[in-house]
Amino acid sequence: MEHVPPPAEELARLDRELAELDARRAQLLTRRAWLLAALRPTVPTAAPGWNPSGWGAPPGTPAQPWGQVPKRPSAPRGAQNVLLTLGGLLLTVAAIAFTLVSWGSMGIGGRSAVLAAVTLGALAAPAVLLRRGLAATAEALAALALVLTLLDVYEVHAVAAPDTDGLGFTALASAVLAALWTSYGLALGKLRLPLPAAVVLAQWPLLFWAWAVGAPAPVVGWALLATAVLDGAIALWGKGAGVRVTACVGGAVMGFSALMVGLALSLTAPGPLGAVAPGVLLLTASAAAVAGAWRAPKGFARAGGAVAGLAAVAAVGGVPAAALPAGWRVLAYLLCGLALTAVVRSRLPGHAARGVLAASGAVVAGALVWALPPLAAVLLGPVTVLSDVWAGTPDGFRSALGSTLPWSELAAAPVVLALVAGLLGAAYRWWPSVVRLAAPLAGPTTADAGPPAAGAPGTDAPGAAGGAAPWPGWTGWSGRPGAGAGGRGRPSAATLRGVVGAGAVALGWGALLLAGALLDVPHALALAGETALVGVLLALAVRGGGAERGATAMPVTALVASVAGAVSAGLLSLASEGASYAVFGALAALFAGAALRAGAGVPRAVFAVAAVVWSTVITGLAGRSLGLAPHEAAPLMLLVPALTVLLGARLRRNPVALPVELTGALGALVAVGLAVSDAPFLALVLALCGVLAAGTAVRPERRPVAGYLAATLFVLATWVRLAASEVSFPEAYTLPVTVPALLVGAARRRRDPEASSWTAYGPGLAATLLPSLAVAWTDPDWLRPLLLGTAALVITLLGARHRLQALLLLGGTVLALVGLHELAPYVVQVAGALPRWLPPALAGLLLLVVGATYEQRLRDARRLRDALGRMR
């Protein structure tokens, strides 16, 4: 019952709500007026507090809707800029045409005088135009003057100094023009083009000079680096956004080129002494990047720190790498990359230090990627054994892989994996100490606070001390379960520690596998080692099942690695018969034991499913040992599905029961696939699968699915058996089954009128109708189709009369297919006699009719669906 307040009380409530709305409107309007004043200080705005929507507005003020900002009248700058740009381009094209085409019709003096006069005029005109406020016109003439100065340089080289070296002259000319345009831009500070143009011209003097004198590659690298340093200085202290952006782009290009030159020289150095010179170049580049990162904004500081770290690794690591064999050079760079983590104790600003740590991570990731191909070969190589199962025990682990990798050049791969795994394991073990070291780089204490003071904890200022909270909501990394929850989308301490532990587990496992392949241990030892590793990983996965919340990365990694290792070991064991039984038996026992020890959840289900799979493989191996053909071994494959049915009955509603039973069903499907080549065995296997499904259907929770599946399997087994016996009159075998089945269904419906017609009559009708339909489609005689069609018509009418869905659908489907079979030859003849354009035309007409009456057809379909749904 709804309570209606008295009118006086309701009126008072409305008045209070309206007063609150008015107060909120006044606040919003005040804020709006302040924002308008801040955005357009020269335009008069409404005074705070009055309503611009028309309610109480000053006289003469047009009413405006809330939130609408009155548009400021703007001058037609777009058309003016277009006209000026087109004019400047046309003048530039004319100047170029005059220089290149009409040059020969004048003497040297005339040509020089014309170009000099035009250039001086173009340079002087912007100053006059700026004093009169014509900034856009001044910019257009400044662009023309820039092009004219370039043409002047070309004129000087072509006329006054034609014999000079082109590269040297270009270097000198670009330096002079850069100085000229710098002075010009500083003198006319309102122009935006001269200074960026001067920065562009400043990129070339040193580079062209190095090329002109035929300098070696190191000198070219130093020239590029010097140019990049100049660009960095301009980017930090330059005037205007255009100058800084241009300098940033130029510095990035030149700096990258210098680093590539130094890296190429370092990698191709003939020895440690030869790697010193490019190392000095790379170290200088690293120092320049650090110096720039010290004063750069946040994003540029991180990029500078990353570049500095990578350059330092290439410089320092290149010297020992030049003395090592090719397969061990990556280790030198890896050690240098790991040494970069010492930046956490340095006085480097926070963002730059994070960039250096990112460079360290990039080096480590690169080393791990280098070690991935041999690890993939170890894991996937045993697949080649499938082509020749039980061919004999190979001589060693490496010969069983079938890989052609140059193993001698990959000797450092397990060392790389083991080193990184050991460091990650140490970080996992002493996690609180790692957190204390990294705390100064973790970030500000809160996200809502203003800019921190210089030198405050957690800032990027030099000497930032520890104690800053890594992110909002930080409660501390103590290493205890549940300590240190992350905030605002950041990972918690337990999650980070779990990821570190997962990396240690995965890399340690890979290192052991690679070590066995590189040492080429005996085949038996390799099998024993891989199986033992699977056991260790299973222990870690089971033990991690009770880990604190968020620390699930390590047990999940151990679980995935255990399954992958088990597959690899199982494939490797297929080289010999005894090894196959030993390995798959051990794997089944290990995974079954893990399933018993693990807690409830996904890992336990995965362990149980894997145990069922390995057991199924053992039954297949037993059939091969007994010398059975694939179809003869199919019944043997049903042993494990039978055990899963019994196990499911024992587990009942345990979450593991369903995955185990589904895995057993897949094993039964494999058995059916093996028996397809022999019809009698296929009928036997289908019947046995029907027995298993019927046994599963005894349980109430499985009955809705397993019951129908059992009936279907029994019917399929019957059909296959009849087809295998070449029975031409299947009705003699199916009718004795159909009649009792229909009687039983009728009795069921009499006791339970709500029982489905599919349960009562579906199996009995399908037992006769479907085999007869299959024979009728291959029977050239007319009697069977006539009798079958008549029976289907009677069944369809009975279904429609008594509103029984099974009879209506089964009878109607069989009747339609029999009619299609009988009419198909005539339809083909008629279709051949029709013009070829008629079928597409009819199809198009049908589509038009259906489209035009789509809503009606949709309603008809819904009514038909509802009518079928109401049937039993």
mmCIF file of N, CA, C and O in Angstrom, residues 15 38 97 195 232 263 276 290 387 394-395 415 517 569 653 680 741 756 802 859:
data_model
loop_
_atom_site.group_PDB
_atom_site.id
_atom_site.type_symbol
_atom_site.label_atom_id
_atom_site.label_comp_id
_atom_site.label_asym_id
_atom_site.label_seq_id
_atom_site.Cartn_x
_atom_site.Cartn_y
_atom_site.Cartn_z
ATOM 1 N N ASP A 15 8.782 22.719 -1.874
ATOM 2 C CA ASP A 15 9.457 24.009 -1.680
ATOM 3 C C ASP A 15 10.909 23.814 -1.278
ATOM 4 O O ASP A 15 11.804 24.535 -1.753
ATOM 5 N N ALA A 38 37.731 33.643 -17.502
ATOM 6 C CA ALA A 38 39.098 33.123 -17.635
ATOM 7 C C ALA A 38 39.429 32.805 -19.092
ATOM 8 O O ALA A 38 40.571 32.973 -19.529
ATOM 9 N N ALA A 97 61.504 29.119 -61.009
ATOM 10 C CA ALA A 97 61.493 29.077 -62.472
ATOM 11 C C ALA A 97 62.460 30.091 -63.057
ATOM 12 O O ALA A 97 63.173 29.824 -64.031
ATOM 13 N N LEU A 195 63.096 30.703 -36.871
ATOM 14 C CA LEU A 195 63.864 29.903 -35.908
ATOM 15 C C LEU A 195 63.729 28.393 -36.160
ATOM 16 O O LEU A 195 64.735 27.675 -36.143
ATOM 17 N N GLY A 232 69.375 18.797 -28.527
ATOM 18 C CA GLY A 232 68.871 18.665 -27.171
ATOM 19 C C GLY A 232 68.952 19.966 -26.392
ATOM 20 O O GLY A 232 68.028 20.313 -25.639
ATOM 21 N N LEU A 263 76.670 1.278 -32.492
ATOM 22 C CA LEU A 263 76.330 -0.126 -32.252
ATOM 23 C C LEU A 263 76.871 -1.025 -33.358
ATOM 24 O O LEU A 263 77.399 -2.109 -33.091
ATOM 25 N N VAL A 276 86.573 -0.441 -28.143
ATOM 26 C CA VAL A 276 86.694 0.663 -27.189
ATOM 27 C C VAL A 276 86.230 1.975 -27.813
ATOM 28 O O VAL A 276 85.487 2.755 -27.197
ATOM 29 N N VAL A 290 71.448 11.228 -20.399
ATOM 30 C CA VAL A 290 71.193 11.422 -18.970
ATOM 31 C C VAL A 290 71.117 12.910 -18.644
ATOM 32 O O VAL A 290 70.252 13.359 -17.880
ATOM 33 N N SER A 387 55.652 -39.772 -36.043
ATOM 34 C CA SER A 387 55.706 -40.386 -37.369
ATOM 35 C C SER A 387 56.272 -41.801 -37.338
ATOM 36 O O SER A 387 56.098 -42.556 -38.295
ATOM 37 N N PRO A 394 66.652 -43.584 -29.141
ATOM 38 C CA PRO A 394 67.715 -42.810 -29.808
ATOM 39 C C PRO A 394 68.974 -42.766 -28.955
ATOM 40 O O PRO A 394 68.971 -43.112 -27.773
ATOM 41 N N ASP A 395 70.053 -42.316 -29.582
ATOM 42 C CA ASP A 395 71.340 -42.287 -28.877
ATOM 43 C C ASP A 395 71.360 -41.250 -27.772
ATOM 44 O O ASP A 395 71.962 -41.474 -26.715
ATOM 45 N N VAL A 415 72.307 -20.787 -19.591
ATOM 46 C CA VAL A 415 72.927 -19.911 -18.591
ATOM 47 C C VAL A 415 72.117 -18.626 -18.456
ATOM 48 O O VAL A 415 71.905 -18.118 -17.346
ATOM 49 N N ALA A 517 69.382 -30.687 -23.283
ATOM 50 C CA ALA A 517 69.542 -30.784 -24.734
ATOM 51 C C ALA A 517 70.951 -30.409 -25.171
ATOM 52 O O ALA A 517 71.542 -31.047 -26.043
ATOM 53 N N ALA A 569 57.341 -34.800 -22.411
ATOM 54 C CA ALA A 569 57.926 -36.065 -21.952
ATOM 55 C C ALA A 569 57.184 -37.266 -22.533
ATOM 56 O O ALA A 569 57.800 -38.275 -22.910
ATOM 57 N N ARG A 653 28.079 -34.777 -7.048
ATOM 58 C CA ARG A 653 28.018 -33.360 -7.412
ATOM 59 C C ARG A 653 29.320 -32.611 -7.157
ATOM 60 O O ARG A 653 29.333 -31.383 -7.131
ATOM 61 N N PRO A 680 31.045 -53.856 -38.057
ATOM 62 C CA PRO A 680 30.650 -54.650 -36.882
ATOM 63 C C PRO A 680 31.274 -54.125 -35.590
ATOM 64 O O PRO A 680 30.597 -54.057 -34.552
ATOM 65 N N ALA A 741 8.176 -50.542 -27.707
ATOM 66 C CA ALA A 741 8.588 -49.221 -27.221
ATOM 67 C C ALA A 741 7.416 -48.247 -27.227
ATOM 68 O O ALA A 741 7.248 -47.449 -26.300
ATOM 69 N N SER A 756 6.899 -35.847 -21.733
ATOM 70 C CA SER A 756 7.148 -35.389 -23.095
ATOM 71 C C SER A 756 6.912 -36.526 -24.084
ATOM 72 O O SER A 756 7.226 -37.700 -23.823
ATOM 73 N N HIS A 802 -3.547 -35.086 -31.645
ATOM 74 C CA HIS A 802 -3.362 -35.203 -30.192
ATOM 75 C C HIS A 802 -2.324 -34.217 -29.646
ATOM 76 O O HIS A 802 -1.960 -34.321 -28.472
ATOM 77 N N ARG A 859 5.462 -12.884 -37.586
ATOM 78 C CA ARG A 859 4.393 -13.247 -36.653
ATOM 79 C C ARG A 859 3.941 -14.686 -36.863
ATOM 80 O O ARG A 859 3.665 -15.416 -35.907
#
